[in-house]
mmCIF file of C-alpha atoms and ligand atoms in Angstrom:
data_model
loop_
_atom_site.group_PDB
_atom_site.id
_atom_site.type_symbol
_atom_site.label_atom_id
_atom_site.label_comp_id
_atom_site.label_asym_id
_atom_site.label_seq_id
_atom_site.Cartn_x
_atom_site.Cartn_y
_atom_site.Cartn_z
ATOM 1 C CA MET B 1 272.927 53.765 192.420
ATOM 2 C CA LYS B 2 273.406 50.128 191.339
ATOM 3 C CA ALA B 3 272.101 47.102 193.229
ATOM 4 C CA LEU B 4 274.518 44.160 192.933
ATOM 5 C CA ILE B 5 273.222 40.639 193.531
ATOM 6 C CA PRO B 6 276.017 38.067 193.909
ATOM 7 C CA ALA B 7 274.674 34.707 192.739
ATOM 8 C CA ALA B 8 277.760 32.894 191.472
ATOM 9 C CA GLY B 9 278.444 30.684 194.499
ATOM 10 C CA MET B 10 278.514 26.908 194.404
ATOM 11 C CA GLY B 11 275.550 26.235 196.689
ATOM 12 C CA THR B 12 277.523 23.426 198.307
ATOM 13 C CA ARG B 13 275.239 23.178 201.318
ATOM 14 C CA PHE B 14 272.328 22.303 199.033
ATOM 15 C CA LEU B 15 273.933 19.496 197.039
ATOM 16 C CA PRO B 16 272.753 17.422 195.268
ATOM 17 C CA ALA B 17 269.739 19.757 194.700
ATOM 18 C CA THR B 18 272.118 22.409 193.344
ATOM 19 C CA LYS B 19 274.004 20.061 191.018
ATOM 20 C CA ALA B 20 272.085 21.331 187.970
ATOM 21 C CA LEU B 21 269.917 24.061 189.528
ATOM 22 C CA PRO B 22 271.468 27.209 191.043
ATOM 23 C CA LYS B 23 270.683 27.687 194.736
ATOM 24 C CA GLU B 24 269.184 31.093 193.932
ATOM 25 C CA MET B 25 266.663 29.390 191.620
ATOM 26 C CA LEU B 26 265.192 27.163 194.334
ATOM 27 C CA PRO B 27 261.509 28.049 194.684
ATOM 28 C CA VAL B 28 260.245 29.988 197.650
ATOM 29 C CA VAL B 29 256.469 29.469 197.615
ATOM 30 C CA ASP B 30 255.753 30.279 193.945
ATOM 31 C CA ARG B 31 258.886 31.870 192.479
ATOM 32 C CA PRO B 32 262.664 31.434 192.608
ATOM 33 C CA ALA B 33 264.417 33.055 195.555
ATOM 34 C CA ILE B 34 266.370 35.427 193.310
ATOM 35 C CA GLN B 35 263.166 36.931 191.859
ATOM 36 C CA TYR B 36 262.328 38.366 195.306
ATOM 37 C CA VAL B 37 265.807 39.897 195.449
ATOM 38 C CA VAL B 38 265.617 41.421 191.961
ATOM 39 C CA GLU B 39 262.166 42.839 192.765
ATOM 40 C CA GLU B 40 263.556 44.333 195.973
ATOM 41 C CA GLY B 41 266.439 45.964 194.096
ATOM 42 C CA LEU B 42 264.065 47.463 191.523
ATOM 43 C CA ALA B 43 261.689 48.657 194.276
ATOM 44 C CA SER B 44 264.568 50.400 196.072
ATOM 45 C CA GLY B 45 264.985 52.928 193.282
ATOM 46 C CA ALA B 46 268.334 51.488 192.144
ATOM 47 C CA ASP B 47 268.869 52.564 188.539
ATOM 48 C CA GLU B 48 270.212 49.124 187.574
ATOM 49 C CA VAL B 49 270.017 45.677 189.114
ATOM 50 C CA VAL B 50 273.115 43.651 188.279
ATOM 51 C CA VAL B 51 273.270 39.920 188.957
ATOM 52 C CA ILE B 52 276.815 38.625 189.408
ATOM 53 C CA ASN B 53 276.410 35.245 187.809
ATOM 54 C CA SER B 54 278.480 32.206 187.008
ATOM 55 C CA ARG B 55 278.632 31.360 183.302
ATOM 56 C CA ASP B 56 277.270 27.883 184.129
ATOM 57 C CA LYS B 57 274.080 29.162 185.733
ATOM 58 C CA LYS B 58 272.027 29.673 182.602
ATOM 59 C CA ALA B 59 268.768 29.068 184.473
ATOM 60 C CA ILE B 60 268.935 32.498 186.158
ATOM 61 C CA GLU B 61 269.155 34.337 182.837
ATOM 62 C CA GLU B 62 266.487 32.133 181.284
ATOM 63 C CA HIS B 63 264.153 32.950 184.141
ATOM 64 C CA PHE B 64 264.392 36.709 183.556
ATOM 65 C CA ALA B 65 264.173 36.465 179.742
ATOM 66 C CA PRO B 66 260.818 37.108 178.017
ATOM 67 C CA ALA B 67 258.946 33.927 177.015
ATOM 68 C CA PRO B 68 256.322 35.118 174.490
ATOM 69 C CA ALA B 69 255.463 31.611 173.211
ATOM 70 C CA LEU B 70 254.720 30.353 176.732
ATOM 71 C CA VAL B 71 252.681 33.469 177.544
ATOM 72 C CA ALA B 72 250.652 33.055 174.333
ATOM 73 C CA ALA B 73 250.046 29.337 175.026
ATOM 74 C CA LEU B 74 248.818 30.116 178.542
ATOM 75 C CA ARG B 75 246.542 32.904 177.301
ATOM 76 C CA ASP B 76 245.082 30.562 174.641
ATOM 77 C CA LYS B 77 244.113 28.220 177.476
ATOM 78 C CA GLY B 78 242.600 31.081 179.476
ATOM 79 C CA LYS B 79 245.305 30.785 182.148
ATOM 80 C CA HIS B 80 245.771 34.526 182.451
ATOM 81 C CA ASP B 81 247.106 34.609 186.024
ATOM 82 C CA TYR B 82 249.974 32.297 185.090
ATOM 83 C CA ALA B 83 250.557 34.193 181.846
ATOM 84 C CA ASP B 84 250.786 37.451 183.837
ATOM 85 C CA ALA B 85 253.248 35.871 186.277
ATOM 86 C CA VAL B 86 255.475 34.621 183.426
ATOM 87 C CA GLU B 87 255.263 37.978 181.656
ATOM 88 C CA HIS B 88 256.177 39.809 184.868
ATOM 89 C CA ALA B 89 259.290 37.656 185.484
ATOM 90 C CA GLY B 90 260.422 38.286 181.886
ATOM 91 C CA SER B 91 259.891 42.030 182.198
ATOM 92 C CA LEU B 92 262.173 42.626 185.206
ATOM 93 C CA ASN B 93 265.129 44.692 184.109
ATOM 94 C CA VAL B 94 268.278 42.756 185.050
ATOM 95 C CA SER B 95 271.808 42.913 183.707
ATOM 96 C CA TYR B 96 274.662 40.482 184.286
ATOM 97 C CA VAL B 97 278.350 40.386 184.967
ATOM 98 C CA TYR B 98 280.284 37.165 185.406
ATOM 99 C CA GLN B 99 282.476 35.724 188.100
ATOM 100 C CA ASP B 100 284.482 33.039 186.343
ATOM 101 C CA GLU B 101 285.489 31.228 189.520
ATOM 102 C CA PRO B 102 283.734 31.309 192.901
ATOM 103 C CA LEU B 103 286.583 33.044 194.738
ATOM 104 C CA GLY B 104 284.418 34.489 197.489
ATOM 105 C CA LEU B 105 281.759 37.120 198.031
ATOM 106 C CA GLY B 106 284.260 40.003 198.001
ATOM 107 C CA HIS B 107 285.637 38.801 194.678
ATOM 108 C CA ALA B 108 282.101 38.485 193.265
ATOM 109 C CA VAL B 109 281.291 42.095 194.214
ATOM 110 C CA ARG B 110 284.595 43.242 192.746
ATOM 111 C CA CYS B 111 283.592 41.680 189.393
ATOM 112 C CA ALA B 112 280.940 44.460 189.104
ATOM 113 C CA HIS B 113 283.351 47.352 189.755
ATOM 114 C CA GLU B 114 282.941 48.796 186.259
ATOM 115 C CA LYS B 115 279.191 48.990 186.788
ATOM 116 C CA THR B 116 279.338 51.078 189.969
ATOM 117 C CA GLY B 117 281.358 53.883 188.389
ATOM 118 C CA GLY B 118 282.829 55.254 191.607
ATOM 119 C CA GLU B 119 279.423 55.627 193.297
ATOM 120 C CA ALA B 120 277.984 54.057 196.435
ATOM 121 C CA PHE B 121 276.185 50.766 195.714
ATOM 122 C CA PHE B 122 273.917 48.167 197.277
ATOM 123 C CA VAL B 123 274.872 44.520 197.712
ATOM 124 C CA LEU B 124 271.892 42.173 198.076
ATOM 125 C CA LEU B 125 272.803 38.552 198.724
ATOM 126 C CA GLY B 126 270.992 36.329 196.254
ATOM 127 C CA ASP B 127 269.936 33.828 198.912
ATOM 128 C CA VAL B 128 268.537 36.277 201.490
ATOM 129 C CA LEU B 129 264.981 37.576 201.060
ATOM 130 C CA VAL B 130 263.379 40.810 202.272
ATOM 131 C CA PRO B 131 259.804 40.324 201.037
ATOM 132 C CA LYS B 132 258.523 43.671 202.354
ATOM 133 C CA ASN B 133 261.284 45.555 200.468
ATOM 134 C CA ASN B 134 261.567 47.825 203.509
ATOM 135 C CA LEU B 135 265.272 47.788 204.373
ATOM 136 C CA LEU B 136 267.036 49.524 201.471
ATOM 137 C CA PRO B 137 265.085 52.821 201.734
ATOM 138 C CA ARG B 138 265.842 52.975 205.469
ATOM 139 C CA MET B 139 269.525 52.209 204.826
ATOM 140 C CA MET B 140 269.645 55.087 202.310
ATOM 141 C CA GLU B 141 268.164 57.445 204.942
ATOM 142 C CA ILE B 142 270.778 56.432 207.503
ATOM 143 C CA SER B 143 273.610 56.819 204.993
ATOM 144 C CA ALA B 144 272.332 60.259 203.924
ATOM 145 C CA ALA B 145 272.152 61.355 207.581
ATOM 146 C CA HIS B 146 275.831 60.387 208.025
ATOM 147 C CA ALA B 147 277.529 61.937 205.010
ATOM 148 C CA GLY B 148 277.170 58.900 202.734
ATOM 149 C CA ALA B 149 278.635 56.386 205.202
ATOM 150 C CA SER B 150 278.290 52.641 204.545
ATOM 151 C CA VAL B 151 275.309 50.954 206.221
ATOM 152 C CA ILE B 152 274.884 47.222 206.824
ATOM 153 C CA ALA B 153 271.795 45.337 207.984
ATOM 154 C CA VAL B 154 272.216 43.270 211.173
ATOM 155 C CA LEU B 155 269.870 40.742 212.727
ATOM 156 C CA PRO B 156 269.820 40.004 216.487
ATOM 157 C CA VAL B 157 270.161 36.254 217.152
ATOM 158 C CA PRO B 158 270.111 34.221 220.400
ATOM 159 C CA PRO B 159 273.616 34.259 222.017
ATOM 160 C CA GLU B 160 274.112 30.525 221.408
ATOM 161 C CA GLU B 161 273.917 31.135 217.625
ATOM 162 C CA VAL B 162 276.425 33.997 217.245
ATOM 163 C CA SER B 163 279.358 31.702 216.480
ATOM 164 C CA ARG B 164 277.812 30.855 213.061
ATOM 165 C CA PHE B 165 277.825 34.435 211.756
ATOM 166 C CA GLY B 166 279.742 37.683 211.244
ATOM 167 C CA VAL B 167 279.054 39.848 214.312
ATOM 168 C CA ILE B 168 279.445 43.606 214.847
ATOM 169 C CA ALA B 169 281.026 45.464 217.750
ATOM 170 C CA GLY B 170 279.793 48.995 218.303
ATOM 171 C CA THR B 171 277.407 51.269 220.157
ATOM 172 C CA ALA B 172 273.698 51.943 219.809
ATOM 173 C CA ILE B 173 272.954 55.497 218.715
ATOM 174 C CA THR B 174 269.177 55.138 218.308
ATOM 175 C CA GLU B 175 266.690 52.328 218.825
ATOM 176 C CA ASP B 176 267.525 50.678 215.489
ATOM 177 C CA VAL B 177 270.891 52.183 214.455
ATOM 178 C CA TRP B 178 274.360 51.278 215.733
ATOM 179 C CA LYS B 179 277.692 52.835 214.974
ATOM 180 C CA VAL B 180 279.963 49.967 213.928
ATOM 181 C CA GLU B 181 283.444 49.784 215.455
ATOM 182 C CA ALA B 182 284.546 46.324 214.293
ATOM 183 C CA LEU B 183 283.385 43.177 212.544
ATOM 184 C CA VAL B 184 284.203 39.784 213.988
ATOM 185 C CA GLU B 185 283.793 36.646 211.885
ATOM 186 C CA LYS B 186 282.210 33.663 213.689
ATOM 187 C CA PRO B 187 283.312 34.527 217.275
ATOM 188 C CA PRO B 188 283.007 31.951 220.076
ATOM 189 C CA ARG B 189 279.880 32.744 222.105
ATOM 190 C CA GLU B 190 281.859 34.049 225.103
ATOM 191 C CA GLU B 191 283.954 36.424 222.945
ATOM 192 C CA ALA B 192 281.104 37.811 220.806
ATOM 193 C CA PRO B 193 280.966 41.624 221.129
ATOM 194 C CA SER B 194 277.172 41.650 220.471
ATOM 195 C CA ASN B 195 274.425 39.378 219.200
ATOM 196 C CA LEU B 196 273.981 41.470 216.032
ATOM 197 C CA THR B 197 274.823 39.392 212.962
ATOM 198 C CA VAL B 198 275.555 40.653 209.461
ATOM 199 C CA PHE B 199 272.539 39.900 207.338
ATOM 200 C CA GLY B 200 272.964 40.119 203.544
ATOM 201 C CA ARG B 201 272.001 43.731 202.802
ATOM 202 C CA TYR B 202 274.731 46.357 202.412
ATOM 203 C CA LEU B 203 274.900 49.952 201.214
ATOM 204 C CA LEU B 204 278.593 50.464 200.579
ATOM 205 C CA SER B 205 280.729 53.506 199.926
ATOM 206 C CA PRO B 206 282.895 53.626 196.753
ATOM 207 C CA ARG B 207 285.951 53.141 198.960
ATOM 208 C CA VAL B 208 284.856 49.565 199.695
ATOM 209 C CA MET B 209 285.110 48.754 195.970
ATOM 210 C CA GLU B 210 288.625 50.243 195.860
ATOM 211 C CA LEU B 211 289.667 48.174 198.862
ATOM 212 C CA LEU B 212 288.248 45.022 197.285
ATOM 213 C CA ALA B 213 290.483 45.650 194.289
ATOM 214 C CA GLN B 214 293.489 45.569 196.615
ATOM 215 C CA GLY B 215 292.178 42.542 198.531
ATOM 216 C CA ARG B 216 294.311 39.462 198.740
ATOM 217 C CA PRO B 217 292.839 36.004 199.201
ATOM 218 C CA GLY B 218 292.324 35.158 202.879
ATOM 219 C CA VAL B 219 290.605 32.197 204.522
ATOM 220 C CA GLY B 220 290.120 29.316 202.015
ATOM 221 C CA GLY B 221 291.801 31.265 199.163
ATOM 222 C CA GLU B 222 288.729 33.528 198.927
ATOM 223 C CA ILE B 223 288.437 37.309 198.837
ATOM 224 C CA GLN B 224 285.992 38.132 201.611
ATOM 225 C CA LEU B 225 283.686 41.122 201.722
ATOM 226 C CA THR B 226 284.163 41.228 205.509
ATOM 227 C CA ASP B 227 287.895 41.921 205.065
ATOM 228 C CA ALA B 228 287.160 44.970 202.893
ATOM 229 C CA LEU B 229 284.559 46.185 205.402
ATOM 230 C CA ASP B 230 287.092 45.765 208.186
ATOM 231 C CA ALA B 231 289.623 47.791 206.204
ATOM 232 C CA VAL B 232 287.163 50.589 205.376
ATOM 233 C CA LEU B 233 286.302 50.935 209.069
ATOM 234 C CA ARG B 234 289.827 52.224 209.654
ATOM 235 C CA GLU B 235 289.149 55.109 207.237
ATOM 236 C CA GLU B 236 285.418 55.827 207.316
ATOM 237 C CA GLU B 237 282.398 55.651 209.594
ATOM 238 C CA MET B 238 280.002 52.737 209.214
ATOM 239 C CA PHE B 239 276.513 52.212 210.615
ATOM 240 C CA ALA B 240 274.282 49.188 211.150
ATOM 241 C CA LEU B 241 270.502 48.996 210.800
ATOM 242 C CA VAL B 242 269.088 46.523 213.333
ATOM 243 C CA ILE B 243 266.359 44.569 211.567
ATOM 244 C CA LYS B 244 263.500 42.437 212.918
ATOM 245 C CA PRO B 245 263.268 38.667 212.322
ATOM 246 C CA THR B 246 260.169 39.328 210.199
ATOM 247 C CA ASP B 247 262.137 41.659 207.879
ATOM 248 C CA GLY B 248 264.553 39.128 206.438
ATOM 249 C CA PHE B 249 264.660 35.425 205.548
ATOM 250 C CA ASP B 250 267.655 33.254 204.767
ATOM 251 C CA THR B 251 267.399 30.515 202.133
ATOM 252 C CA GLY B 252 271.067 29.435 202.107
ATOM 253 C CA THR B 253 270.681 26.136 203.959
ATOM 254 C CA VAL B 254 268.091 23.382 203.647
ATOM 255 C CA GLU B 255 266.745 24.188 207.108
ATOM 256 C CA SER B 256 266.483 27.968 206.599
ATOM 257 C CA TRP B 257 264.985 27.488 203.124
ATOM 258 C CA LEU B 258 262.286 25.192 204.540
ATOM 259 C CA GLU B 259 261.577 27.661 207.373
ATOM 260 C CA THR B 260 261.380 30.564 204.905
ATOM 261 C CA ASN B 261 258.955 28.680 202.674
ATOM 262 C CA LYS B 262 256.804 27.895 205.695
ATOM 263 C CA ALA B 263 256.801 31.501 206.950
ATOM 264 C CA LEU B 264 256.072 33.103 203.576
ATOM 265 C CA PHE B 265 253.437 30.532 202.626
ATOM 266 C CA GLN B 266 251.765 31.063 206.002
ATOM 267 C CA GLY B 267 251.883 34.836 205.366
ATOM 268 C CA ARG B 268 249.962 34.292 202.120
ATOM 269 C CA ILE B 269 247.344 32.178 203.866
ATOM 270 C CA ASP B 270 247.013 34.806 206.614
ATOM 271 C CA ARG B 271 246.381 37.532 204.028
ATOM 272 C CA ARG B 272 243.643 35.549 202.248
ATOM 273 C CA PRO B 273 240.229 37.279 202.417
HETATM 274 P P1 UTP F 301 277.015 31.767 200.259
HETATM 275 O O1 UTP F 301 278.269 31.401 200.926
HETATM 276 O O2 UTP F 301 275.736 31.699 201.032
HETATM 277 O O3 UTP F 301 276.755 30.896 198.924
HETATM 278 O O4 UTP F 301 277.167 33.206 199.621
HETATM 279 P P2 UTP F 301 277.538 29.669 198.340
HETATM 280 O O5 UTP F 301 278.995 29.928 198.337
HETATM 281 O O6 UTP F 301 276.878 29.343 197.049
HETATM 282 O O7 UTP F 301 277.118 28.559 199.416
HETATM 283 P P3 UTP F 301 277.922 27.288 199.913
HETATM 284 O O8 UTP F 301 278.809 27.777 201.025
HETATM 285 O O9 UTP F 301 278.696 26.731 198.747
HETATM 286 O O10 UTP F 301 276.829 26.362 200.410
HETATM 287 C C1 UTP F 301 276.160 34.203 199.629
HETATM 288 C C2 UTP F 301 275.820 34.655 198.210
HETATM 289 O O11 UTP F 301 277.018 35.069 197.540
HETATM 290 C C3 UTP F 301 277.159 34.404 196.307
HETATM 291 C C4 UTP F 301 276.306 33.129 196.412
HETATM 292 O O12 UTP F 301 275.823 32.737 195.135
HETATM 293 C C5 UTP F 301 275.191 33.532 197.378
HETATM 294 O O13 UTP F 301 274.049 34.037 196.707
HETATM 295 N N1 UTP F 301 278.596 34.097 196.051
HETATM 296 C C6 UTP F 301 279.342 33.439 196.976
HETATM 297 C C7 UTP F 301 279.156 34.475 194.839
HETATM 298 O O14 UTP F 301 278.484 35.109 193.983
HETATM 299 N N2 UTP F 301 280.464 34.164 194.582
HETATM 300 C C8 UTP F 301 281.240 33.498 195.486
HETATM 301 O O15 UTP F 301 282.435 33.257 195.180
HETATM 302 C C9 UTP F 301 280.664 33.136 196.702
#
């Protein structure tokens, strides 16, 4: 199974920081956000991690390329921990496809259709971190228990925040699994069917890729992943894994990025002997 990481967006909400630096390259504690995501994809047992990149974002590819001269210079100075960290980043096995224009998340995923070869696939948003790498294995279990159905991660949020997110309607079937009946994009608080918001980790059936191919631009001229998920719900079952706030961290806005840095840095301090 392939793990697709869309990272070709414009990062508008982070300008001017993202004028020359991709949003996914902003540091979270000691490494760029996207390194956590690539590591999670590799840890999930995906046979290939594919970053959907923009041709302008050279920094992402440079980060995952080997840097033997830098490693040697660090080792000469006895800085072996840093040399190991640089060597590790350059050893992560990543491939790339390109989205030539940022026409939406659905369009970005569609750009990797030749990679998925008619199989189910993961989508891992490049600006959402799951440092414990614990969600994808659980999502695979749920999918396997339901004949290969699509599974999406959802995060409970306070009711006053639902209007900022995609929200699911459905029914709980176990403590942490819901059967999804509909997806509602940014509902007003009083119309929200639940407080479970779509959170950046998806295990999708091959049918979703087919539907994306047929997708027409919707809101803002973009091809949305939510529209394809909505369409697949009319044909196939879909399930949601309800995650805990400590499972996932958003870095897509200045505020959430600062909060994520604080939480993960604190976690490192707490683990110190
Ligand atoms: P976001 O909407 O959070 O990223 O998409 P963005 O579009 O860069 O942010 P703003 O709205 O301009 O501030 C979630 C992920 O999907 C990727 C982004 O790079 C991000 O990692 N994405 C989004 C694409 O790859 N292509 C797109 O056309 C849109």
